[in-house]
Short mmCIF file of C-alpha atoms and ligand atoms in Angstrom, two decimals:
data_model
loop_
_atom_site.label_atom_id
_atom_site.label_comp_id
_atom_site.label_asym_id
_atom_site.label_seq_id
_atom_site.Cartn_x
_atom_site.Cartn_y
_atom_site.Cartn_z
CA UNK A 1 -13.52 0.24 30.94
CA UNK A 2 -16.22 1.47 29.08
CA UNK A 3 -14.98 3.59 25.75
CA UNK A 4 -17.07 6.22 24.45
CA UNK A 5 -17.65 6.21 20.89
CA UNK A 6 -17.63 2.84 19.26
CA UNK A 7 -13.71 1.45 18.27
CA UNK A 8 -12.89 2.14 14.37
CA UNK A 9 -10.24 0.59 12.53
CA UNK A 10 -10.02 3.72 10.47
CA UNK A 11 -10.65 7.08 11.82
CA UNK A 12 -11.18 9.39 9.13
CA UNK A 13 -13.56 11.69 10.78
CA UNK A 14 -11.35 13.22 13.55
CA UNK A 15 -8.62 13.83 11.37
CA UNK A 16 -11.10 15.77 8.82
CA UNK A 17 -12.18 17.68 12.16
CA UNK A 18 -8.70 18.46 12.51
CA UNK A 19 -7.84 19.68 9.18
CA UNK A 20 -11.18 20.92 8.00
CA UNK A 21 -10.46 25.01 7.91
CA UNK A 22 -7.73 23.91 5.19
CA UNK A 23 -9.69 21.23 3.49
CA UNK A 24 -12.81 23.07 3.25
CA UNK A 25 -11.18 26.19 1.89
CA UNK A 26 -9.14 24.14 -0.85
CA UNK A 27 -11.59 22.39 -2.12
CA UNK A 28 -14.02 25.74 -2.07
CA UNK A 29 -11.46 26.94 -4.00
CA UNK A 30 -12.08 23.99 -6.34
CA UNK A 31 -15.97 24.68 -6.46
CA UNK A 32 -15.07 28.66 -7.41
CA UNK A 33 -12.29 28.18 -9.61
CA UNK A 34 -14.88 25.37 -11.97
CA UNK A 35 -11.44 23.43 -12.84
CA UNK A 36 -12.96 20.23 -12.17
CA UNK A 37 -10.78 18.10 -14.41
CA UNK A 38 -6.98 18.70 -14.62
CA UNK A 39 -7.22 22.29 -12.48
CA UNK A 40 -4.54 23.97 -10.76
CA UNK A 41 -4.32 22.06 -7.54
CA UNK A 42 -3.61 18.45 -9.65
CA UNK A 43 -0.77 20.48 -11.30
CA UNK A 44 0.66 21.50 -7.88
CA UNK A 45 -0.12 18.75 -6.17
CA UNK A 46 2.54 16.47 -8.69
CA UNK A 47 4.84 18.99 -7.94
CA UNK A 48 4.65 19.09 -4.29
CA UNK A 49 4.65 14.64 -4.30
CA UNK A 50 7.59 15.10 -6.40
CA UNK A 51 9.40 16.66 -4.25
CA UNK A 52 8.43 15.64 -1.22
CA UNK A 53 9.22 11.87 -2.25
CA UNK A 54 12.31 13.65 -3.94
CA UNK A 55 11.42 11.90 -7.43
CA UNK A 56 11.85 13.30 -11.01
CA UNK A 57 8.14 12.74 -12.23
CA UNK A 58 5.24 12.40 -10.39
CA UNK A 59 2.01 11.24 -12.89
CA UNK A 60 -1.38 11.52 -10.73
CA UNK A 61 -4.27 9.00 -11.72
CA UNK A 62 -7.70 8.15 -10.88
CA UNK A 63 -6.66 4.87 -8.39
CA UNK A 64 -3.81 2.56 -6.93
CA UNK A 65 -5.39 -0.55 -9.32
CA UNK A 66 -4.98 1.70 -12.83
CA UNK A 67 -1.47 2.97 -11.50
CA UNK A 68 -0.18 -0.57 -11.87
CA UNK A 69 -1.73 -0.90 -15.33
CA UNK A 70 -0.48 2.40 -16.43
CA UNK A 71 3.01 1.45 -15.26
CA UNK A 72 2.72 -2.34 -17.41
CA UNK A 73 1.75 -0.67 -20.43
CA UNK A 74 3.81 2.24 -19.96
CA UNK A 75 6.78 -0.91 -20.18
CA UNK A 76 5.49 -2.10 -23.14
CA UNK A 77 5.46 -5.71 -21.64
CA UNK A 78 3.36 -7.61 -23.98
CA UNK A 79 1.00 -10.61 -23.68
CA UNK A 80 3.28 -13.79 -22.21
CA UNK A 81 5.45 -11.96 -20.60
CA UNK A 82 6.08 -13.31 -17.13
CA UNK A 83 5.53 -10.86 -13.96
CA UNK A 84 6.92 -11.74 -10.20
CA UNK A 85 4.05 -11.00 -7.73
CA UNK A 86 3.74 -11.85 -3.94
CA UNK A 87 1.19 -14.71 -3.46
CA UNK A 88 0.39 -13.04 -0.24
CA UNK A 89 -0.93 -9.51 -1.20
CA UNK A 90 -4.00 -7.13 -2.12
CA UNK A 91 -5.74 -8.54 -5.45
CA UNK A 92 -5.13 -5.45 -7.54
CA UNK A 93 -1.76 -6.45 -8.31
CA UNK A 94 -2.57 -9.52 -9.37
CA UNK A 95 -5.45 -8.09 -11.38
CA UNK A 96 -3.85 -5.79 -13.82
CA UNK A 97 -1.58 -8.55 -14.94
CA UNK A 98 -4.54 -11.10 -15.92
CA UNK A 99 -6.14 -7.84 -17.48
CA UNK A 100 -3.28 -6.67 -19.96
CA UNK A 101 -2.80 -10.89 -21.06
CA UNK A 102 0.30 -10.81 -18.97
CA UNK A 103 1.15 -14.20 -17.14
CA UNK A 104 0.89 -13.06 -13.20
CA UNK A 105 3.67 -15.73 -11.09
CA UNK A 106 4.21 -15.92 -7.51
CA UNK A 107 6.85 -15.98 -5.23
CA UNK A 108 6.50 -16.73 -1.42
CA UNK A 109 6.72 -13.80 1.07
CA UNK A 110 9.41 -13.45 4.08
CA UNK A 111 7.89 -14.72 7.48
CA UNK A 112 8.52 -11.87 9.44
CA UNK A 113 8.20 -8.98 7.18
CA UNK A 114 5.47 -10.43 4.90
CA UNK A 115 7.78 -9.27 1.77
CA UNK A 116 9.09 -10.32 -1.70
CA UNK A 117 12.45 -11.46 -1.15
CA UNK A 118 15.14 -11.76 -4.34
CA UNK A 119 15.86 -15.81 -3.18
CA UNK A 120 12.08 -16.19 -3.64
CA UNK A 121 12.07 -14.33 -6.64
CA UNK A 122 15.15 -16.22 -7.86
CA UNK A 123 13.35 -19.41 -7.25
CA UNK A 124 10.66 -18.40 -10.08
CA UNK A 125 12.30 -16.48 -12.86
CA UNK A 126 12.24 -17.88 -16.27
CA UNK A 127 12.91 -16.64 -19.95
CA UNK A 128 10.30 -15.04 -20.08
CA UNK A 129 10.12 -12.96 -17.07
CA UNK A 130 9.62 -9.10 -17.83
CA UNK A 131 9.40 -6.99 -14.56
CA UNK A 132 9.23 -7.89 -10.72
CA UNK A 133 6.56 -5.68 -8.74
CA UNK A 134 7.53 -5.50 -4.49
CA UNK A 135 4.48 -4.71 -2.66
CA UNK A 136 5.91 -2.47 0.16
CA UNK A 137 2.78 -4.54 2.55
CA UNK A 138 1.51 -2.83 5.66
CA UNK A 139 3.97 0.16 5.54
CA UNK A 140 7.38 -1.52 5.01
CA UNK A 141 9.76 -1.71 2.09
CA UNK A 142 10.76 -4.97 0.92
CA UNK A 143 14.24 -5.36 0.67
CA UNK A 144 15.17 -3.78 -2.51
CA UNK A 145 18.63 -3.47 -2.85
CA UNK A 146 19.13 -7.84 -3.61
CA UNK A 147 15.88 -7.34 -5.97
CA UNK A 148 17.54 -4.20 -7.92
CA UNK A 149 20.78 -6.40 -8.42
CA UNK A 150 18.50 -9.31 -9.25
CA UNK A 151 16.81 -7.45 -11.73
CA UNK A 152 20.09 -5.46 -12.98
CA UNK A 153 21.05 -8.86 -13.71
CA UNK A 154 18.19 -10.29 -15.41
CA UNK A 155 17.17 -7.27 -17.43
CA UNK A 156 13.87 -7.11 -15.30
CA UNK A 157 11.77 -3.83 -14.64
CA UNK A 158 10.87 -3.07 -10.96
CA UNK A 159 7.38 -1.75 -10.35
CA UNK A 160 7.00 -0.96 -7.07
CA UNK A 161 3.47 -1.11 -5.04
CA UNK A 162 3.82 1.40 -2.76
CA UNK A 163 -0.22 1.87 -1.87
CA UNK A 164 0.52 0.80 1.65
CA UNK A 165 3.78 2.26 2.54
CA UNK A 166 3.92 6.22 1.12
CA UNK A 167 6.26 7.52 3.47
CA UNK A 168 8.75 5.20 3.91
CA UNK A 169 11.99 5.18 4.07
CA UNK A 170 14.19 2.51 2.86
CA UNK A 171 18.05 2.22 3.71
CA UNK A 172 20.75 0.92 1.45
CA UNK A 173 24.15 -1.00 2.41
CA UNK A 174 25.98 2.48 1.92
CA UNK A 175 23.74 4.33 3.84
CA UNK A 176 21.73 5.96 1.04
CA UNK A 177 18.28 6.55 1.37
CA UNK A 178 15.22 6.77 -0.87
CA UNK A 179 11.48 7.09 -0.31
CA UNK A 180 9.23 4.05 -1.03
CA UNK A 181 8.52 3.55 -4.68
CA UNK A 182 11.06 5.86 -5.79
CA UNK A 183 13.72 2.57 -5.84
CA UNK A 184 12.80 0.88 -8.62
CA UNK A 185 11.76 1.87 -12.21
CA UNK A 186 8.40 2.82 -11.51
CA UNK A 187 6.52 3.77 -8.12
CA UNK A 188 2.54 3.12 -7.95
CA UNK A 189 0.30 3.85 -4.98
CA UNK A 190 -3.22 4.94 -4.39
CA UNK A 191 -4.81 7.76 -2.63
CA UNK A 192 -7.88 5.66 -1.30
CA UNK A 193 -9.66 7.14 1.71
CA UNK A 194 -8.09 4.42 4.24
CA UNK A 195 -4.70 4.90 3.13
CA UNK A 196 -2.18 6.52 4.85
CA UNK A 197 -2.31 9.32 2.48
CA UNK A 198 -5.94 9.09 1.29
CA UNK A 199 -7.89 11.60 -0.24
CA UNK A 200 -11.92 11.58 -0.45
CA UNK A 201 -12.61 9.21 -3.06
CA UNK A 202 -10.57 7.55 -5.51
CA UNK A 203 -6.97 8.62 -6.24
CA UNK A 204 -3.47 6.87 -7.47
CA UNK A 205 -0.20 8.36 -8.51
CA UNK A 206 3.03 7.45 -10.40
CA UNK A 207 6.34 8.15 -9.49
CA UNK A 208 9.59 7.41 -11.51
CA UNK A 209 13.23 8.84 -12.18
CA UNK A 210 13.03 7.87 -15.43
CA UNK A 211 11.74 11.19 -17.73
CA UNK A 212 11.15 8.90 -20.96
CA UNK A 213 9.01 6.44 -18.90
CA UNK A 214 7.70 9.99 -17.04
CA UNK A 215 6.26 10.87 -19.95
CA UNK A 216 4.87 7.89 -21.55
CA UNK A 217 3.15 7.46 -18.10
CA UNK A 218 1.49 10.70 -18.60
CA UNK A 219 0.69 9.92 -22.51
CA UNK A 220 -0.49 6.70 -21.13
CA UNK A 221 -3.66 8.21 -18.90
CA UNK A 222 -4.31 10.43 -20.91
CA UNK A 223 -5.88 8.16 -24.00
CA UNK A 224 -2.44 7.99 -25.77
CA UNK A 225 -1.95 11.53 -26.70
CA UNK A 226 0.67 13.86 -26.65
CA UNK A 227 -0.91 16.16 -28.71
CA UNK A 228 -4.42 16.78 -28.32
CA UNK A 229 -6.49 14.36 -30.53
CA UNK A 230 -3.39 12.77 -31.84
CA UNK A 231 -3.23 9.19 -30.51
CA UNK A 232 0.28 7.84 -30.26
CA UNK A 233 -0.07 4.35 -28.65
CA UNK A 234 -3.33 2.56 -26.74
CA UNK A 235 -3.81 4.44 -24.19
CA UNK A 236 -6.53 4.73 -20.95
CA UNK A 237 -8.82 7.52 -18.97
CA UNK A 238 -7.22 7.77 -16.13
CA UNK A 239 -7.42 11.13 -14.08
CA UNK A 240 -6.84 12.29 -10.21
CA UNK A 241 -10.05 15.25 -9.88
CA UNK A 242 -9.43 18.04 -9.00
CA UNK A 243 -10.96 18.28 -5.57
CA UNK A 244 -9.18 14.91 -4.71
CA UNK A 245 -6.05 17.07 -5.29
CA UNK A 246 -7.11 19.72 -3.34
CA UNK A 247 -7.51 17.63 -0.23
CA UNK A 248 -4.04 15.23 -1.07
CA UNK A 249 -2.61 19.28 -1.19
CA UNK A 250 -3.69 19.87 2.05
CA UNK A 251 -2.90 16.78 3.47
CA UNK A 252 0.44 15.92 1.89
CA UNK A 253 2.75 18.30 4.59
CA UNK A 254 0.82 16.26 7.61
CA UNK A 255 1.90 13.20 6.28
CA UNK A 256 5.19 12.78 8.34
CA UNK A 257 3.12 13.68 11.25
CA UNK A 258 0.55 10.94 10.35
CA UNK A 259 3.34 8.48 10.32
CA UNK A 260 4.68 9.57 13.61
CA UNK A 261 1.38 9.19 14.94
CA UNK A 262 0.87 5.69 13.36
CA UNK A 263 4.33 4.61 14.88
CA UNK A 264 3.83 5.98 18.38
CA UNK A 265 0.45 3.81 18.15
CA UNK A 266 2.47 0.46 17.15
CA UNK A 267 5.33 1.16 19.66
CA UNK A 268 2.36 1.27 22.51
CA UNK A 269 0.51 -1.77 20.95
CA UNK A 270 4.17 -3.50 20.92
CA UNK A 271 4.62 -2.26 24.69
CA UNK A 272 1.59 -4.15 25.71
CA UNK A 273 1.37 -7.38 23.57
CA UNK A 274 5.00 -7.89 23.19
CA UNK A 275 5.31 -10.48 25.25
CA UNK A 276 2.06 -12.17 24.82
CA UNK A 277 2.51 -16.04 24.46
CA UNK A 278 1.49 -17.12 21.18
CA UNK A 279 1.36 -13.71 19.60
CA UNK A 280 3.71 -12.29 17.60
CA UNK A 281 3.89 -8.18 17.29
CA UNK A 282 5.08 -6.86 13.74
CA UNK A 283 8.84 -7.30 12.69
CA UNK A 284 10.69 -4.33 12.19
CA UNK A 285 12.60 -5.14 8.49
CA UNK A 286 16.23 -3.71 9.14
CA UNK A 287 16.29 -1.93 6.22
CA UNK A 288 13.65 0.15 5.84
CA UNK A 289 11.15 2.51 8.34
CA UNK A 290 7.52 1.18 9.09
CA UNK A 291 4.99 3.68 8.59
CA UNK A 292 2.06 0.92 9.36
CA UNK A 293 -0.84 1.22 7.51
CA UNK A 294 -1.32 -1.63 9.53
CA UNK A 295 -0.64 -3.23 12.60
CA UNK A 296 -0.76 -7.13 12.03
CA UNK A 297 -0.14 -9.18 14.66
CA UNK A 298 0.32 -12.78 13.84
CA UNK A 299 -1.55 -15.57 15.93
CA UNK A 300 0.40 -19.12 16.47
CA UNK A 301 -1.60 -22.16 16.63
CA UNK A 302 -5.03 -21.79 14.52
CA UNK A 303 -6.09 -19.18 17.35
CA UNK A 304 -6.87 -16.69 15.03
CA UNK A 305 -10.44 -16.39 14.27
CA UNK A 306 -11.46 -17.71 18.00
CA UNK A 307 -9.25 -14.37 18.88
CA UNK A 308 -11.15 -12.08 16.33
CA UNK A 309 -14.44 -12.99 17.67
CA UNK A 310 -13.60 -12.26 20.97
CA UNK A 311 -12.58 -9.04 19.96
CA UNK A 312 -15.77 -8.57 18.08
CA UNK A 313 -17.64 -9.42 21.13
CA UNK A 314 -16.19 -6.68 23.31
CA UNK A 315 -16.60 -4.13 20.44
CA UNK A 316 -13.21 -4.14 18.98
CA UNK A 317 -12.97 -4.21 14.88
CA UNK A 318 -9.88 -6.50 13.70
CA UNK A 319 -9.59 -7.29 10.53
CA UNK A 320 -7.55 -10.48 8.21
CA UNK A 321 -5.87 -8.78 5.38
CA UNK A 322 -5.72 -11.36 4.27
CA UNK A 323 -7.39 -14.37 4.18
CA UNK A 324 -6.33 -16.13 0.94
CA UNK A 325 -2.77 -16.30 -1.08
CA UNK A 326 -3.41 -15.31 -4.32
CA UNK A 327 -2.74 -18.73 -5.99
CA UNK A 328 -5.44 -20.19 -4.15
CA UNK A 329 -8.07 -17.30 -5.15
CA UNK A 330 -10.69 -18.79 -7.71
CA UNK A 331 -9.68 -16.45 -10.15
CA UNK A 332 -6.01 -16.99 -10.55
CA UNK A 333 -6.04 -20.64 -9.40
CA UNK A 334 -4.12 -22.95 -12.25
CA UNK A 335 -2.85 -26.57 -11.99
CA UNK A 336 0.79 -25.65 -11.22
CA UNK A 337 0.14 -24.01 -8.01
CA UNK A 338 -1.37 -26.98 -5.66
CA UNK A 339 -2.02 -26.10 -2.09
CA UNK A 340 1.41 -26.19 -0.39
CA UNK A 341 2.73 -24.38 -2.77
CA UNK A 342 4.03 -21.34 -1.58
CA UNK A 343 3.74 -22.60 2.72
CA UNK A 344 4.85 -18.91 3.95
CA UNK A 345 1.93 -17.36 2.22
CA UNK A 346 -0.74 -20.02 3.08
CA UNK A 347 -0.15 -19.83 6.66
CA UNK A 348 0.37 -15.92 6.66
CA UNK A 349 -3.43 -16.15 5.78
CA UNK A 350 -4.44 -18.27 8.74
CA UNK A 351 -1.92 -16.35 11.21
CA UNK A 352 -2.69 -12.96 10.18
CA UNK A 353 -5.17 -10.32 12.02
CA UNK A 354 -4.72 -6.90 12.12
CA UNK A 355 -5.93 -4.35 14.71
CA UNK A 356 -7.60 -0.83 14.87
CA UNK A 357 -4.66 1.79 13.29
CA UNK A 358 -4.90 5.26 11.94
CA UNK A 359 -3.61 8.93 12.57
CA UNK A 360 -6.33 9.51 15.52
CA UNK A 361 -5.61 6.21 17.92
CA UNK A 362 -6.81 7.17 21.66
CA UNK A 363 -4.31 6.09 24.24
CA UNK A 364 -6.96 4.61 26.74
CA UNK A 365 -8.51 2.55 23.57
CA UNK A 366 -5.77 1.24 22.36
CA UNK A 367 -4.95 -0.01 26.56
CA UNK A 368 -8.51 -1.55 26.09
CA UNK A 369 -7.74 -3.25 22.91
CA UNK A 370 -4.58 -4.78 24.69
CA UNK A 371 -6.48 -5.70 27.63
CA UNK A 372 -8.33 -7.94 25.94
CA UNK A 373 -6.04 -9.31 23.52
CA UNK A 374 -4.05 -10.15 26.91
CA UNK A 375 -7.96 -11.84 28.53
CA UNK A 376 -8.08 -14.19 25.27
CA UNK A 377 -4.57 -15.58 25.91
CA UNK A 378 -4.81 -16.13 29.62
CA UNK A 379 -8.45 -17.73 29.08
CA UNK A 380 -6.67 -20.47 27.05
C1 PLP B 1 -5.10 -0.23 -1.99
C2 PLP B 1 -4.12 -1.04 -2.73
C3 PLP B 1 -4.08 -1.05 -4.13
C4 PLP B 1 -5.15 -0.46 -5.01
O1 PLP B 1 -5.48 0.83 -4.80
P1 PLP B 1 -6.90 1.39 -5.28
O2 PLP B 1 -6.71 2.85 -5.22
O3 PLP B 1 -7.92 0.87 -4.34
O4 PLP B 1 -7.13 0.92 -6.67
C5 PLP B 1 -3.06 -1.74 -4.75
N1 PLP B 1 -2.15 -2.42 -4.05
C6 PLP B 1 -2.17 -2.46 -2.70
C7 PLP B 1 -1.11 -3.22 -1.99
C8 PLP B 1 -3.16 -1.79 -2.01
O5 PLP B 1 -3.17 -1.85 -0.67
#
């Protein structure tokens, strides 16, 4: 089969195409209207997260990276202070930790759902452990009801990292439900383009229940102050824009439809390479919905990269998120985390490859994709 237009792993163009009447006429609204910096739409746009996520406090901010910071020093945790991180995960969580002084520690991830678990997290608390922070990866919660009693238990805060997994619904024992990173003390995701609610540049937001913490959040971004030129505490620059709001406005009531469109996409990549020997198609966690920001297959048997270049060679993007646990990266490597250390995580990094996903996935494209995942294996 020959496809038309070259494979993407994102798609942001078509879905612009789709919504452009609406996004050009919000953010021309923007461009009249000359409220650049803290204008109507980033007023209305909290309001409209809040309640779609069905929070108490939504606090916008200008990424997914200072959202985590702004949540640690919104906590007040101070330098030594332990914080529980997934070894396998996106740097930025790691990051803020080193940056504030704090003492970043891992814990090993679950096999099949690539999450904290509380027995992992168990495994490394100490004295001086502070706060625990779940990365819901690749559009699923971690299990969150063992983490809240672990952390009920410990006196630990619970930041989640919800950049990958806005939408999500996660289901408790009782049959309770809550949206991803409304669960634990404070919420944190990011509005980058590529994310399943992305705006056109940089964007974050914080969610919490918590008014106190809502509004030391908000005194937090906005250089400490309450009142204007009064500072209160250290605080940062840290602001959505207004025409970033403008577009998340626009595209916040599509985002159930862009996670039904990501899941009918999975369940036709699952139809075809579900029973693929060697290859294993994304666990569904039992407790929680996937709204896969990506599809990540894992590959059995140090396959992966020979499979990734023969997708690269018949124009398919795939992509290893990713490729080293974070006790291994140069940056955060110390003495007390050898190789072997956390075994999950270090061979989640050679398993891992993830394929073409996003709101606009073509049905033939995706059969192509399959078809040659499917040639690699029979080749062997
Ligand atoms: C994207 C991402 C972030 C950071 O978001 P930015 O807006 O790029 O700063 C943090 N954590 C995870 C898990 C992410 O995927």
């Amino acid at each position: 089969m020959i496809t038309q237009a070259p494979i993407q792993m994102v798609d942001l163009k078509t879905q612009y195409l789709r919504l452009k009447t609406d996004i050009d006429e919000a953010m021309q609204q923007v461009l009249l209207n000359g409220d650049f910096i803290n204008g109507s739409f980033v007023r209305q746009f909290q309001q409209d997260l809040a309640a779609f996520l069905d929070v108490e406090r939504v606090v916008t901010c200008a990424n997914g990276t200072d959202a985590l910071q702004l949540a640690m020093m919104a906590l007040d945790l101070k330098p030594g202070d332990e914080v529980i991180v997934p070894a396998f995960t996106y740097v930025a969580t790691a990051e803020v930790i080193a940056l504030l002084g704090l003492t970043p520690v891992w814990a090993d991830v679950d096999p099949d759902t690539f999450n904290l678990t509380a027995e992992n997290v168990q495994a490394v608390l100490t004295p001086r452990t502070k706060a625990i922070v779940p990365v819901h990866l690749f559009g699923q919660c971690a299990d969150m009801e063992p983490l809240l009693h672990l952390a009920s238990a410990n006196g630990l805060a619970i930041i989640e990292d919800t950049a990958q997994a806005i939408g999500s619904i996660y289901r408790f024992a009782d049959g309770t439900e809550r949206m991803a990173g409304t669960i634990g003390d404070i919420g944190c995701t990011s509005f980058f383009p590529s994310k399943n609610l992305g705006c056109y540049g940089d964007g974050g937001a914080l969610m919490t229940n918590d008014t106190g913490l809502g509004e030391r959040l908000r005194i937090v971004a906005n250089h400490g102050q309450r009142q204007k030129y009064i500072h209160e505490r250290v605080g940062v620059n840290s602001r959505l824009d207004t025409l970033q709001a403008a577009v998340l406005s626009v595209k916040l009531p599509h985002l159930p439809d862009f996670s039904r469109r990501r899941q009918e996409a999975a369940a036709r990549y699952d139809e075809w390479l579900g029973n693929v020997p060697g290859l294993r198609i994304p666990v569904r966690a039992a407790a929680s919905t996937h709204v896969f920001h990506q599809y990540t297959l894992k590959v059995e048997g140090d396959q992966r990269d020979a499979l990734k270049s023969h997708l690269q060679q018949a124009g398919i993007p795939a992509m290893v998120y990713y490729p080293m646990a974070m006790h291994q990266q140069p940056a955060y490597r110390r003495d007390e985390y050898p190789a072997g250390s956390f075994p999950v995580s270090e061979a989640l990094c050679r398993q891992v490859l993830s394929l073409p996903m996003h709101t606009e996935m073509d049905e033939a494209e995706q059969e192509y994709i399959a078809a040659k995942v499917i040639e690699f294996f029979n080749a062997e």
